[in-house]
PDB file of C-alpha atoms and ligand atoms in Angstrom:
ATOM      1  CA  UNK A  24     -26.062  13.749   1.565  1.00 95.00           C
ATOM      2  CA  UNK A  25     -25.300  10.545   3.645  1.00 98.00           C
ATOM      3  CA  UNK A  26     -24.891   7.721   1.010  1.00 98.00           C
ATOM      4  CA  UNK A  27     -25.380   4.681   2.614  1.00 99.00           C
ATOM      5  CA  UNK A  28     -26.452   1.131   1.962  1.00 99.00           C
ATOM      6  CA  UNK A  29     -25.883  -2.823   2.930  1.00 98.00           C
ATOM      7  CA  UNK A  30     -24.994  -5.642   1.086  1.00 98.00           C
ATOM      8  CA  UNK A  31     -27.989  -7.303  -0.917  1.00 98.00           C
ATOM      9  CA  UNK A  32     -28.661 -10.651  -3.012  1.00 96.00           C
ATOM     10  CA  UNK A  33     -27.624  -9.638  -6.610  1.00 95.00           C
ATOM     11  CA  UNK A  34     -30.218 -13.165  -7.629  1.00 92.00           C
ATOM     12  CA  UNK A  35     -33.036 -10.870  -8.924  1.00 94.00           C
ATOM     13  CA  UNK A  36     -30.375  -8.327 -10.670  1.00 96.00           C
ATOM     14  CA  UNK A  37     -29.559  -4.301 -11.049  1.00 98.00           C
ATOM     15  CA  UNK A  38     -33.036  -3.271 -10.770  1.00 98.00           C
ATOM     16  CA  UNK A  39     -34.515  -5.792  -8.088  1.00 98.00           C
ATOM     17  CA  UNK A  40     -31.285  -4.734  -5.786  1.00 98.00           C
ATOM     18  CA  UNK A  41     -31.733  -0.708  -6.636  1.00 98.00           C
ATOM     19  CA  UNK A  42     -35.784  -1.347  -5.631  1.00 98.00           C
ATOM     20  CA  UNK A  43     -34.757  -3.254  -2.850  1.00 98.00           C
ATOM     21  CA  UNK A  44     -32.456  -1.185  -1.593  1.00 99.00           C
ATOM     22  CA  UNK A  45     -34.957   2.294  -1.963  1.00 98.00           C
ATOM     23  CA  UNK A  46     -37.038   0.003   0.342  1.00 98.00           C
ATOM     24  CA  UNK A  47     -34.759   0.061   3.624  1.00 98.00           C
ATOM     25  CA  UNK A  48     -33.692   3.779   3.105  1.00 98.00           C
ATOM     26  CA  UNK A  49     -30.475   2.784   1.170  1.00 99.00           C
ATOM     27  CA  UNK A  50     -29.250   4.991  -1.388  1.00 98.00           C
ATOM     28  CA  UNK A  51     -26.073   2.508  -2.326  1.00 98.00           C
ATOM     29  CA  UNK A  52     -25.579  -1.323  -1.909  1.00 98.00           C
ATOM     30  CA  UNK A  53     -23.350  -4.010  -2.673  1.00 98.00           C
ATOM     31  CA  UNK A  54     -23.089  -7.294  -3.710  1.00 97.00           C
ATOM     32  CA  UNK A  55     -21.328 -10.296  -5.024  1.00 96.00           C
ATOM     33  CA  UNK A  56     -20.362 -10.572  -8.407  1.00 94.00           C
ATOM     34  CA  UNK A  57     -21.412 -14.816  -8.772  1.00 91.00           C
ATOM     35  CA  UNK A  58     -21.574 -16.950  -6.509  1.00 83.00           C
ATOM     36  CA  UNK A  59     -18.604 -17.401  -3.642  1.00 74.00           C
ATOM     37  CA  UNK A  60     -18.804 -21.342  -3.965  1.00 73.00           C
ATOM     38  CA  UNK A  61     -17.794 -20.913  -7.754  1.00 64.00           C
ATOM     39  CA  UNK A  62     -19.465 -21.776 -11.122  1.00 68.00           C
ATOM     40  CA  UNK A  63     -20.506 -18.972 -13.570  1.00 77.00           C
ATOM     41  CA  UNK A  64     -21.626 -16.100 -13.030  1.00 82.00           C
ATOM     42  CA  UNK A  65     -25.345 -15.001 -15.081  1.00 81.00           C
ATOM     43  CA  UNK A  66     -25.309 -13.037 -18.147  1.00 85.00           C
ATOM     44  CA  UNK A  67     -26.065  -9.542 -17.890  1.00 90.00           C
ATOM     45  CA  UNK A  68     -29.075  -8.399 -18.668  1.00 95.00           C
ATOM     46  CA  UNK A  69     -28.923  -5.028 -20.608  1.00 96.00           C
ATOM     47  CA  UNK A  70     -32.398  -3.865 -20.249  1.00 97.00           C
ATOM     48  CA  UNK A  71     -31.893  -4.922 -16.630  1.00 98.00           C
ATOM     49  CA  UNK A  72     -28.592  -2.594 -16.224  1.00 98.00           C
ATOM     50  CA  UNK A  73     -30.720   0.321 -18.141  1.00 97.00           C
ATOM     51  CA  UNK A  74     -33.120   0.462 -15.881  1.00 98.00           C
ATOM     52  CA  UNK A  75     -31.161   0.058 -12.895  1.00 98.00           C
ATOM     53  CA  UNK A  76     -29.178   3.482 -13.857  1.00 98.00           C
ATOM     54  CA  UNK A  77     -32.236   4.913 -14.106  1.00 98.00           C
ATOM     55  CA  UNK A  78     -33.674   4.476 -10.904  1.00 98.00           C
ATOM     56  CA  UNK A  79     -30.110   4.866  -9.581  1.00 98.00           C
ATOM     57  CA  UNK A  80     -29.834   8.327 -11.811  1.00 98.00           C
ATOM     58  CA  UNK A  81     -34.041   9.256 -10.004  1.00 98.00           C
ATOM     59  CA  UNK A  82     -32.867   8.890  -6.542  1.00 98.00           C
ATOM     60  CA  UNK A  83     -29.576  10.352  -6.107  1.00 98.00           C
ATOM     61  CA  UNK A  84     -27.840   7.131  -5.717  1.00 98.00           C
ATOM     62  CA  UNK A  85     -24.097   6.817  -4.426  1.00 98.00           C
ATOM     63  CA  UNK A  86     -21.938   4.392  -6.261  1.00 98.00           C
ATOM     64  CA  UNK A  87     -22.239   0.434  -6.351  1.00 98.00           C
ATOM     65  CA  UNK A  88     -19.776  -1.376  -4.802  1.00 98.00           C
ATOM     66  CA  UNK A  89     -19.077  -5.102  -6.862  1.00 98.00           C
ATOM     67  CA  UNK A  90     -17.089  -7.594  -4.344  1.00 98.00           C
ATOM     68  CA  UNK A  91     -15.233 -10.160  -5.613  1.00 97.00           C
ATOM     69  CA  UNK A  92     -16.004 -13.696  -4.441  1.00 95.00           C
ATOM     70  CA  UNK A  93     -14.028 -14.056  -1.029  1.00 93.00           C
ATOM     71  CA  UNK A  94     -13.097 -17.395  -2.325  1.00 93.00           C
ATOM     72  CA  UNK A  95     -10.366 -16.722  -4.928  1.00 96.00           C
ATOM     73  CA  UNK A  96      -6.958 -15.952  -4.070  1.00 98.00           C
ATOM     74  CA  UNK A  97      -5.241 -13.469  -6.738  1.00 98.00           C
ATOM     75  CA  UNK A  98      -1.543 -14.318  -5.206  1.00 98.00           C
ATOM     76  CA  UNK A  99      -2.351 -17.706  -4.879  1.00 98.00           C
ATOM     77  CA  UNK A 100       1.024 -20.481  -4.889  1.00 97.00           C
ATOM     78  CA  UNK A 101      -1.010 -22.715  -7.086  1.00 97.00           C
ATOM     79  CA  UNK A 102      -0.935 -21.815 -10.805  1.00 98.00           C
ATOM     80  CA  UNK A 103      -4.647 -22.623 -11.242  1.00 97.00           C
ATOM     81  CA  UNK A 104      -6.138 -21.198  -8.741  1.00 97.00           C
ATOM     82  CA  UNK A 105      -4.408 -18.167  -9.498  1.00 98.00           C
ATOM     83  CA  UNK A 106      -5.392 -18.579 -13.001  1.00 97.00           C
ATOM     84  CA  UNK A 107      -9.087 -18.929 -11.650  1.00 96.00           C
ATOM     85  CA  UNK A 108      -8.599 -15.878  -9.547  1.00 97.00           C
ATOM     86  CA  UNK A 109      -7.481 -13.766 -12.493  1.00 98.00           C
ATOM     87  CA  UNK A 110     -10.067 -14.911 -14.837  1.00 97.00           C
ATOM     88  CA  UNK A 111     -12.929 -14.646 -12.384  1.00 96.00           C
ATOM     89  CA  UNK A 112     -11.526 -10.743 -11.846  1.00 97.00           C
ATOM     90  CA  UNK A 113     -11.222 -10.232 -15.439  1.00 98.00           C
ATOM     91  CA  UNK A 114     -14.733 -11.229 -16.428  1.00 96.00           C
ATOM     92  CA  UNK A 115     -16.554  -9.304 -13.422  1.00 96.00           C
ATOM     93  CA  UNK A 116     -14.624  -6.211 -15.141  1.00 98.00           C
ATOM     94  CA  UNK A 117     -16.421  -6.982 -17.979  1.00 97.00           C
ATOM     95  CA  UNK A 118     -19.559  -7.127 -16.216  1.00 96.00           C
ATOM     96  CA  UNK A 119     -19.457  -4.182 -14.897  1.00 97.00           C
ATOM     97  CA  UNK A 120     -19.111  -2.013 -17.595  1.00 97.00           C
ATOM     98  CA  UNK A 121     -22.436  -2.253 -18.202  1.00 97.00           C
ATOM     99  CA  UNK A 122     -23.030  -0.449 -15.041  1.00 97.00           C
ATOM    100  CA  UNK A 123     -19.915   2.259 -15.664  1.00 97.00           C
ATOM    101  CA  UNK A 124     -18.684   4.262 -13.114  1.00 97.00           C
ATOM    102  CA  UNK A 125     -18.976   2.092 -10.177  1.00 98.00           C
ATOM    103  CA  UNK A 126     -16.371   0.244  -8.117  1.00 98.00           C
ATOM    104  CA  UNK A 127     -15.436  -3.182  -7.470  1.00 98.00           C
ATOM    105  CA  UNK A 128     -13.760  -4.280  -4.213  1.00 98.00           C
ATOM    106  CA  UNK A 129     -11.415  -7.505  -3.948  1.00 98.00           C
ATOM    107  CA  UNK A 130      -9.737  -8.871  -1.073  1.00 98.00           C
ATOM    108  CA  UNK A 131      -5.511  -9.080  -1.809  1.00 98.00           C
ATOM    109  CA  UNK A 132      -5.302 -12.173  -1.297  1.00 98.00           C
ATOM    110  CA  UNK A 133      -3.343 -14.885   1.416  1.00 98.00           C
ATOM    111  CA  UNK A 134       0.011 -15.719   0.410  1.00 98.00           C
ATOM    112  CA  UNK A 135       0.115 -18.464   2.236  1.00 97.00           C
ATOM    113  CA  UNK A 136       3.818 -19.602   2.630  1.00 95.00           C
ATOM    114  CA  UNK A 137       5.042 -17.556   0.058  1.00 97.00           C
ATOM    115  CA  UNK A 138       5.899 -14.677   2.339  1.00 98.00           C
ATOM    116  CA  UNK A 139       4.002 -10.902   1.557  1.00 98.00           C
ATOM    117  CA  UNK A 140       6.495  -9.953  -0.630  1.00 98.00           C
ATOM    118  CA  UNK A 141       5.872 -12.379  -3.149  1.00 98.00           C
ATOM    119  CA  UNK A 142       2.542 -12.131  -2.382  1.00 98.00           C
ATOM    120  CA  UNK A 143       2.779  -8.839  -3.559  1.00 98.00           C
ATOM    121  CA  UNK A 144       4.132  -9.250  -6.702  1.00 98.00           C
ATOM    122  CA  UNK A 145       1.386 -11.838  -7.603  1.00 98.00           C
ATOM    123  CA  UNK A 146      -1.107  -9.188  -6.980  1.00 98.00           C
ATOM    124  CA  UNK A 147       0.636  -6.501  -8.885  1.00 98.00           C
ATOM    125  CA  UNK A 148       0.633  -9.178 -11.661  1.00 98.00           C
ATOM    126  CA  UNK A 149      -3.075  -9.968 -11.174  1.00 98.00           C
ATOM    127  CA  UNK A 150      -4.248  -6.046 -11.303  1.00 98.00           C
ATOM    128  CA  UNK A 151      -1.498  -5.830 -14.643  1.00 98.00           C
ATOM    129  CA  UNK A 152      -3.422  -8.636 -15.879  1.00 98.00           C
ATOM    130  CA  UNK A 153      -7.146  -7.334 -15.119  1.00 98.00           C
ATOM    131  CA  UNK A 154      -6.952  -3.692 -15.935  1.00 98.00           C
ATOM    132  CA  UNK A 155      -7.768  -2.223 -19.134  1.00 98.00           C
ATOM    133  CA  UNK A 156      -6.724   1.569 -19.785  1.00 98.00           C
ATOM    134  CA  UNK A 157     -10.897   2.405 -21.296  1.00 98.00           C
ATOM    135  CA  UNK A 158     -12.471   0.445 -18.368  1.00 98.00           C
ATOM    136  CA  UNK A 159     -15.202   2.860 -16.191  1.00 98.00           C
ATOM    137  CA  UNK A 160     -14.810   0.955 -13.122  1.00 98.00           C
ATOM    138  CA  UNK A 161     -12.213   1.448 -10.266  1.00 98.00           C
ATOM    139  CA  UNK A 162     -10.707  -1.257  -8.379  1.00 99.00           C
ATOM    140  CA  UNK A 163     -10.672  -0.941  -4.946  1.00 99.00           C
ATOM    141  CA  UNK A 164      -8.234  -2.997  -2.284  1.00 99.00           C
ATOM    142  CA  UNK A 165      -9.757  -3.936   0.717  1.00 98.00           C
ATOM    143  CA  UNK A 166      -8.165  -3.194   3.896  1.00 98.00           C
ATOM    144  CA  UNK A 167      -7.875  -6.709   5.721  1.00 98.00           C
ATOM    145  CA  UNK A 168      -8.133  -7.983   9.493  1.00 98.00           C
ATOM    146  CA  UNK A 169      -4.800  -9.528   9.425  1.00 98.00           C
ATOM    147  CA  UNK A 170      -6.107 -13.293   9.260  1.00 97.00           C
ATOM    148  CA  UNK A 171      -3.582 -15.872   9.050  1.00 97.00           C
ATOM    149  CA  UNK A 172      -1.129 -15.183   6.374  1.00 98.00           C
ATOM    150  CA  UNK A 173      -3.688 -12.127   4.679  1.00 98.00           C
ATOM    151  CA  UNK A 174      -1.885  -9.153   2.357  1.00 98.00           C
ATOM    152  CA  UNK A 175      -3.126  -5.907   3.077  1.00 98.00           C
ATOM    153  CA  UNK A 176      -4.435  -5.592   6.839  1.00 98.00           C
ATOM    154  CA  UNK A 177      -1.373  -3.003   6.607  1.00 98.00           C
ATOM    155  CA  UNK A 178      -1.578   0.386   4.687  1.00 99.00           C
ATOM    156  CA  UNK A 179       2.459  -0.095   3.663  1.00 98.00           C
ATOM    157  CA  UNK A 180       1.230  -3.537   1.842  1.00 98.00           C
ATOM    158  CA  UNK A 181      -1.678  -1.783  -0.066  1.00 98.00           C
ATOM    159  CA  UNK A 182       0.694   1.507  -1.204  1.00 98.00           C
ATOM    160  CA  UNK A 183       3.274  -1.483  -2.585  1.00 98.00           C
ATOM    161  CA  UNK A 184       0.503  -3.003  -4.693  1.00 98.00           C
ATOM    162  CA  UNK A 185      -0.775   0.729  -5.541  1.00 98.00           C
ATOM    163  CA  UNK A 186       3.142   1.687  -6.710  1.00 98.00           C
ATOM    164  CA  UNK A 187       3.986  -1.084  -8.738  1.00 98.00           C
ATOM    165  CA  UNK A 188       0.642  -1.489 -10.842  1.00 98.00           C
ATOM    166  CA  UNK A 189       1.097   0.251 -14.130  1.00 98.00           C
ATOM    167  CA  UNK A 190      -2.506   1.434 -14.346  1.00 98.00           C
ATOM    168  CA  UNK A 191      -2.392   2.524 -10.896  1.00 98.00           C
ATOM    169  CA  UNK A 192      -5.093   5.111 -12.033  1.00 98.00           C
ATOM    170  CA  UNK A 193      -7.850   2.393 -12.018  1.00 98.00           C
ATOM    171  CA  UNK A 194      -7.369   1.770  -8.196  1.00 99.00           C
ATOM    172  CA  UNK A 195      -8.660   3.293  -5.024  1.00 99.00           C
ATOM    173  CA  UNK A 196      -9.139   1.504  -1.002  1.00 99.00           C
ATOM    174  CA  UNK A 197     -12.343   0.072   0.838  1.00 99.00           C
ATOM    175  CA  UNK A 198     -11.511   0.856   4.411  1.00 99.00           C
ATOM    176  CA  UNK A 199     -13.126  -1.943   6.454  1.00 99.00           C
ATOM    177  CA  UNK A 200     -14.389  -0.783  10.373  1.00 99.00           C
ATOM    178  CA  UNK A 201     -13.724  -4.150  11.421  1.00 98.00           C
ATOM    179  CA  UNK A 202     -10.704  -5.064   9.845  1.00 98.00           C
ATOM    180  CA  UNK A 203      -9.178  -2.070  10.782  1.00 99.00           C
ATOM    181  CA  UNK A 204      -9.437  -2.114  13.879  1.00 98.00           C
ATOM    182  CA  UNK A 205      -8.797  -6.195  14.579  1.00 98.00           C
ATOM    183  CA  UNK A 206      -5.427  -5.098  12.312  1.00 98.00           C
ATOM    184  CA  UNK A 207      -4.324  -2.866  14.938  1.00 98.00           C
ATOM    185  CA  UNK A 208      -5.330   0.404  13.380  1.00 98.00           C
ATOM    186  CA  UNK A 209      -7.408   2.129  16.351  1.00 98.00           C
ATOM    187  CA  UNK A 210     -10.662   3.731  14.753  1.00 98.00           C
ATOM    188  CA  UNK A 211     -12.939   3.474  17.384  1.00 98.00           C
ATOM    189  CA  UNK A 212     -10.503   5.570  20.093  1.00 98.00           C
ATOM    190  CA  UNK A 213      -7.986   7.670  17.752  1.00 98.00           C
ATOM    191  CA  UNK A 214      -9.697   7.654  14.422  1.00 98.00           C
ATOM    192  CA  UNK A 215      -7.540  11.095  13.466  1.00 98.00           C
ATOM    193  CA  UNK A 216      -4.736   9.104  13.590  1.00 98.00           C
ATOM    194  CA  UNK A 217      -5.706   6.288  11.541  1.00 99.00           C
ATOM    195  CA  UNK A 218      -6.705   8.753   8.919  1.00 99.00           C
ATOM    196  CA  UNK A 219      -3.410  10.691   8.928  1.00 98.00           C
ATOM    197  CA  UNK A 220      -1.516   7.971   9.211  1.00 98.00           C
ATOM    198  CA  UNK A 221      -3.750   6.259   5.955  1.00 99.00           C
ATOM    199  CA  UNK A 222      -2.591   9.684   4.503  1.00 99.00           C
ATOM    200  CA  UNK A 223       0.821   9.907   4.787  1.00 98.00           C
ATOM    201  CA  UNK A 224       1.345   6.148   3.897  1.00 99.00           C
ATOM    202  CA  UNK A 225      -1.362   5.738   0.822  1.00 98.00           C
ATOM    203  CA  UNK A 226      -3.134   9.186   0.618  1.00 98.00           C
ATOM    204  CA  UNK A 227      -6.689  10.058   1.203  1.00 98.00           C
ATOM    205  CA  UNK A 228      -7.386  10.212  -2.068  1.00 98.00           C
ATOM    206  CA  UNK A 229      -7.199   6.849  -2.587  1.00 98.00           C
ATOM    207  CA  UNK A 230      -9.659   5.884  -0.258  1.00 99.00           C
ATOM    208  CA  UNK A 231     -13.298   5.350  -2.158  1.00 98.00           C
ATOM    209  CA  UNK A 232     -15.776   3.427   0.079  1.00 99.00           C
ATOM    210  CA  UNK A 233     -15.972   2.421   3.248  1.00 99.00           C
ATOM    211  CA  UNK A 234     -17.504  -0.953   4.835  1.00 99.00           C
ATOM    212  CA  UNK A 235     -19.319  -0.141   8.494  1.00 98.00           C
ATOM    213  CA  UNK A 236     -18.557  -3.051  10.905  1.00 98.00           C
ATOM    214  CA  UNK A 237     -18.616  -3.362  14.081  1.00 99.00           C
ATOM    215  CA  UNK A 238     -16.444  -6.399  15.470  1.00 98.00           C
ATOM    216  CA  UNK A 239     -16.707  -9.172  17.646  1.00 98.00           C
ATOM    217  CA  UNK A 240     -13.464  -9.520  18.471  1.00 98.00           C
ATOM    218  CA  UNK A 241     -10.992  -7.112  20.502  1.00 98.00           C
ATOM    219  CA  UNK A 242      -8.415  -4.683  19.245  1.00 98.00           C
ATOM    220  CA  UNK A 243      -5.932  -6.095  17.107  1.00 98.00           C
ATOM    221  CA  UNK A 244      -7.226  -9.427  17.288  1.00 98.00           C
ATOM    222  CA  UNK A 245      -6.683 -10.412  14.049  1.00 98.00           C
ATOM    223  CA  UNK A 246      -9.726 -12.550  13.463  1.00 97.00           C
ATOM    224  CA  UNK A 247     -12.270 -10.718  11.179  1.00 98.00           C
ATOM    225  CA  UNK A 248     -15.584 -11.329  12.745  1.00 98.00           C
ATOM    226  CA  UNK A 249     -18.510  -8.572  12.185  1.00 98.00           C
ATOM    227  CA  UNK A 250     -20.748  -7.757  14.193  1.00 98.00           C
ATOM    228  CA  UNK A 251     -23.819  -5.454  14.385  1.00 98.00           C
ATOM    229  CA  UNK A 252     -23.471  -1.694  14.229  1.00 98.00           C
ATOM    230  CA  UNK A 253     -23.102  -0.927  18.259  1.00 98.00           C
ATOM    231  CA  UNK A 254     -23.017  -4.658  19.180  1.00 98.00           C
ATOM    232  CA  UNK A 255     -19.366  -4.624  19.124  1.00 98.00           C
ATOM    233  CA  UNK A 256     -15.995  -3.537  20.413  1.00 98.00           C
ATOM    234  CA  UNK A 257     -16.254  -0.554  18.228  1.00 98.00           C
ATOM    235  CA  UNK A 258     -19.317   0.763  19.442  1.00 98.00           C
ATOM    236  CA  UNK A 259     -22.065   3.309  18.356  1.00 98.00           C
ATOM    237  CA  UNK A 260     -20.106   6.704  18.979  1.00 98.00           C
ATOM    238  CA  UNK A 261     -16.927   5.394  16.917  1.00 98.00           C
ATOM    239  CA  UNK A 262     -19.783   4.990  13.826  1.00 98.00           C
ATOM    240  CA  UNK A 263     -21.275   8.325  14.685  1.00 98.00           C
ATOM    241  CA  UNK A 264     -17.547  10.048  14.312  1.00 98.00           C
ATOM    242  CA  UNK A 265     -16.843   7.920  11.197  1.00 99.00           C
ATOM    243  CA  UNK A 266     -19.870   8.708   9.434  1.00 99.00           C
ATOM    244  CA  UNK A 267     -19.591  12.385  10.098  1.00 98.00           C
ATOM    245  CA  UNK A 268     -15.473  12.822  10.068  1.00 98.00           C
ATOM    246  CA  UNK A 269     -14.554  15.882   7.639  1.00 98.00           C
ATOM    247  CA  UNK A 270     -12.708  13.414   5.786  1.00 98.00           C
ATOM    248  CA  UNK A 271     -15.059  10.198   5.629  1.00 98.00           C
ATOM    249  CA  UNK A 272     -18.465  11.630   5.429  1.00 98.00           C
ATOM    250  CA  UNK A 273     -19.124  12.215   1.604  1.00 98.00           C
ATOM    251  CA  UNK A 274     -18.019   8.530   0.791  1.00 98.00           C
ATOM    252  CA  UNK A 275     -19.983   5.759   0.319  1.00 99.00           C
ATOM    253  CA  UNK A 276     -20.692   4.065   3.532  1.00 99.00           C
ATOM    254  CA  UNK A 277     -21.638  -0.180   2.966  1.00 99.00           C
ATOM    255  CA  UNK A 278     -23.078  -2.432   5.828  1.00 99.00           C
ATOM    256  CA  UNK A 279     -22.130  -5.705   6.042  1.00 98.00           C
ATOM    257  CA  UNK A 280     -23.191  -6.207   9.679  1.00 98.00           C
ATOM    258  CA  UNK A 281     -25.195 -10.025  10.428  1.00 98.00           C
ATOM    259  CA  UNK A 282     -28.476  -8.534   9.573  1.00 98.00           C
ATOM    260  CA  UNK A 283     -31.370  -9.726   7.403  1.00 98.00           C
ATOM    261  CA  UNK A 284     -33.003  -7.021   5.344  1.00 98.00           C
ATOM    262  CA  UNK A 285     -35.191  -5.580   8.185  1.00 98.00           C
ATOM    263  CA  UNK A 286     -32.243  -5.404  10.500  1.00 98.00           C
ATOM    264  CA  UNK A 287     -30.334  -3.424   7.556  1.00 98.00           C
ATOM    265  CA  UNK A 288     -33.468  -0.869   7.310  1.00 98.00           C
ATOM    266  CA  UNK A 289     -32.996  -0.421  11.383  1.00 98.00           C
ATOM    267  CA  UNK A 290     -29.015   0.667  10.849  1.00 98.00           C
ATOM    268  CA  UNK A 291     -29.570   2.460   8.217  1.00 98.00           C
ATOM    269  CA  UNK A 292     -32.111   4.498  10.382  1.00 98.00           C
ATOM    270  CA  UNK A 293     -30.046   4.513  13.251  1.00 98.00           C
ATOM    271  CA  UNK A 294     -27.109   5.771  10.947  1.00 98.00           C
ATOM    272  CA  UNK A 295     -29.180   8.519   9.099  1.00 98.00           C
ATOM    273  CA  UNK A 296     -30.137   9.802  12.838  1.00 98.00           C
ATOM    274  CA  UNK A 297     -26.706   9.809  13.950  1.00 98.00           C
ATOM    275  CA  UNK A 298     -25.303  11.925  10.258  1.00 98.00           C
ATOM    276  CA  UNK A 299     -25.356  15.996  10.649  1.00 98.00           C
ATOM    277  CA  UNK A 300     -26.400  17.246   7.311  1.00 91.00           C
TER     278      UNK A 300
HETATM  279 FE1  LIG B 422     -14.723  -7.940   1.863  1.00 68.08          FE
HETATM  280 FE1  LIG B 423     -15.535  -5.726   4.234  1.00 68.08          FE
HETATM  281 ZN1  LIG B 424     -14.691  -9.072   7.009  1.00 68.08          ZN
END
């Protein structure tokens, strides 16, 4: 089964979100823990998280996928804002183990001037810092597009982080369509190689969700601009291999194309079309 979904408004909560995204043909979603501008995030509403599961549990849902704020930095140089970073991390951990068994995706981080190796280590510290041996949820790394001074647009950075993090059980990889391919990795003309090459370097089994992007920009550009699914320099046919590969097609597959809801409902279509059961 093709589980497949878009990123939705978490305002209304678990169940408005799993109604919502029933309505456009989506059998996952994700969405932002609080937020991105900062303040606190809402308290969770148990009842709310109940019945979400339930619905979820009813129609064969795939996993939810929590993303971070894109705003905090968790290898930041500054000692609050990696302090803010960490806490904000911490407490969406807590969150979501009132949905268990669903993932939450973070972006590495930008080290800035302090070089990727040290940006590094401040991650490993972060994930040391966040992880707790009885938490339900795994952490997942997204792969970046290589924007300014960005850790983890290569698979080497993201096996580091994976090696040094003592509860290295709790993480898994978000491949990222778009950032992939403005990073250099090739997955709209050799996508084989980008997924042996994932293999040998991190190991498939990592890998846990993917985010379906097509790009604005060129190969290897570096920028990180999505575009519509088609619209882009990746183009329909690399989504209709991706979606289909051997190795790709029982993951969760997320949208985060510029779409409002009814342009999310015509992807998902499109994609559902394109999947060979
Ligand atoms: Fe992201
Ligand atoms: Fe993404
Ligand atoms: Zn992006």
């Amino acid at each position: 089964m093709l589980h497949i979904g878009c990123h939705l408004s978490a305002s209304g909560g678990f169940l408005a979100m799993g109604k919502t995204a029933l309505s456009i043909g989506a059998n996952v979603f994700q969405f932002f823990t609080r937020n991105p501008r900062g303040g606190a995030a809402k308290a969770i509403d148990e009842a709310d998280a109940a019945a979400f599961l339930a619905l979820a549990e009813e129609n064969h849902f795939g996993p939810i996928l929590a993303h971070a704020p894109y705003t905090i930095n968790p290898c930041a140089l500054d000692p609050r804002t990696l302090e803010f970073a960490r806490e904000t991390m911490a407490d969406d951990l807590r969150r979501m183990e009132y949905v268990p068994g669903n993932l939450y995706n973070f972006h590495p981080g930008s080290h800035v001037k302090q070089g990727v190796e040290v940006g590094i280590e401040k991650i490993v510290e972060t994930l040391d810092l966040v992880l707790r041996p009885e938490q339900q949820t795994t952490v997942l790394l997204e792969t970046m597009a290589g924007k300014g001074s960005e850790v983890g647009s290569r698979f080497e950075e993201l096996r580091a982080i994976i090696d040094r993090v003592a509860l290295a059980d709790k993480l898994g990889v978000c491949m990222d369509t778009c950032h992939l391919s403005d990073a250099g990795y090739d997955v709209a003309g050799d996508l084989d190689g980008v997924l042996r090459e994932f293999d040998r370097v991190v190991g498939l089994d990592r890998l846990r969700a993917v985010h379906i992007n097509d790009s604005k920009n060129p190969f290897a550009s570096h920028k990180d601009r999505h575009e519509v699914i088609g619209g882009g320099y990746l183009g329909l046919d690399a989504f209709e291999r991706i979606i289909n590969h051997p190795l790709l097609r029982h993951l969760p597959f997320y949208l985060e194309t510029p779409n409002e809801l009814d342009g999310y409902a015509r992807e998902i279509a499109l994609l559902r079309g394109l999947y060979r059961e």
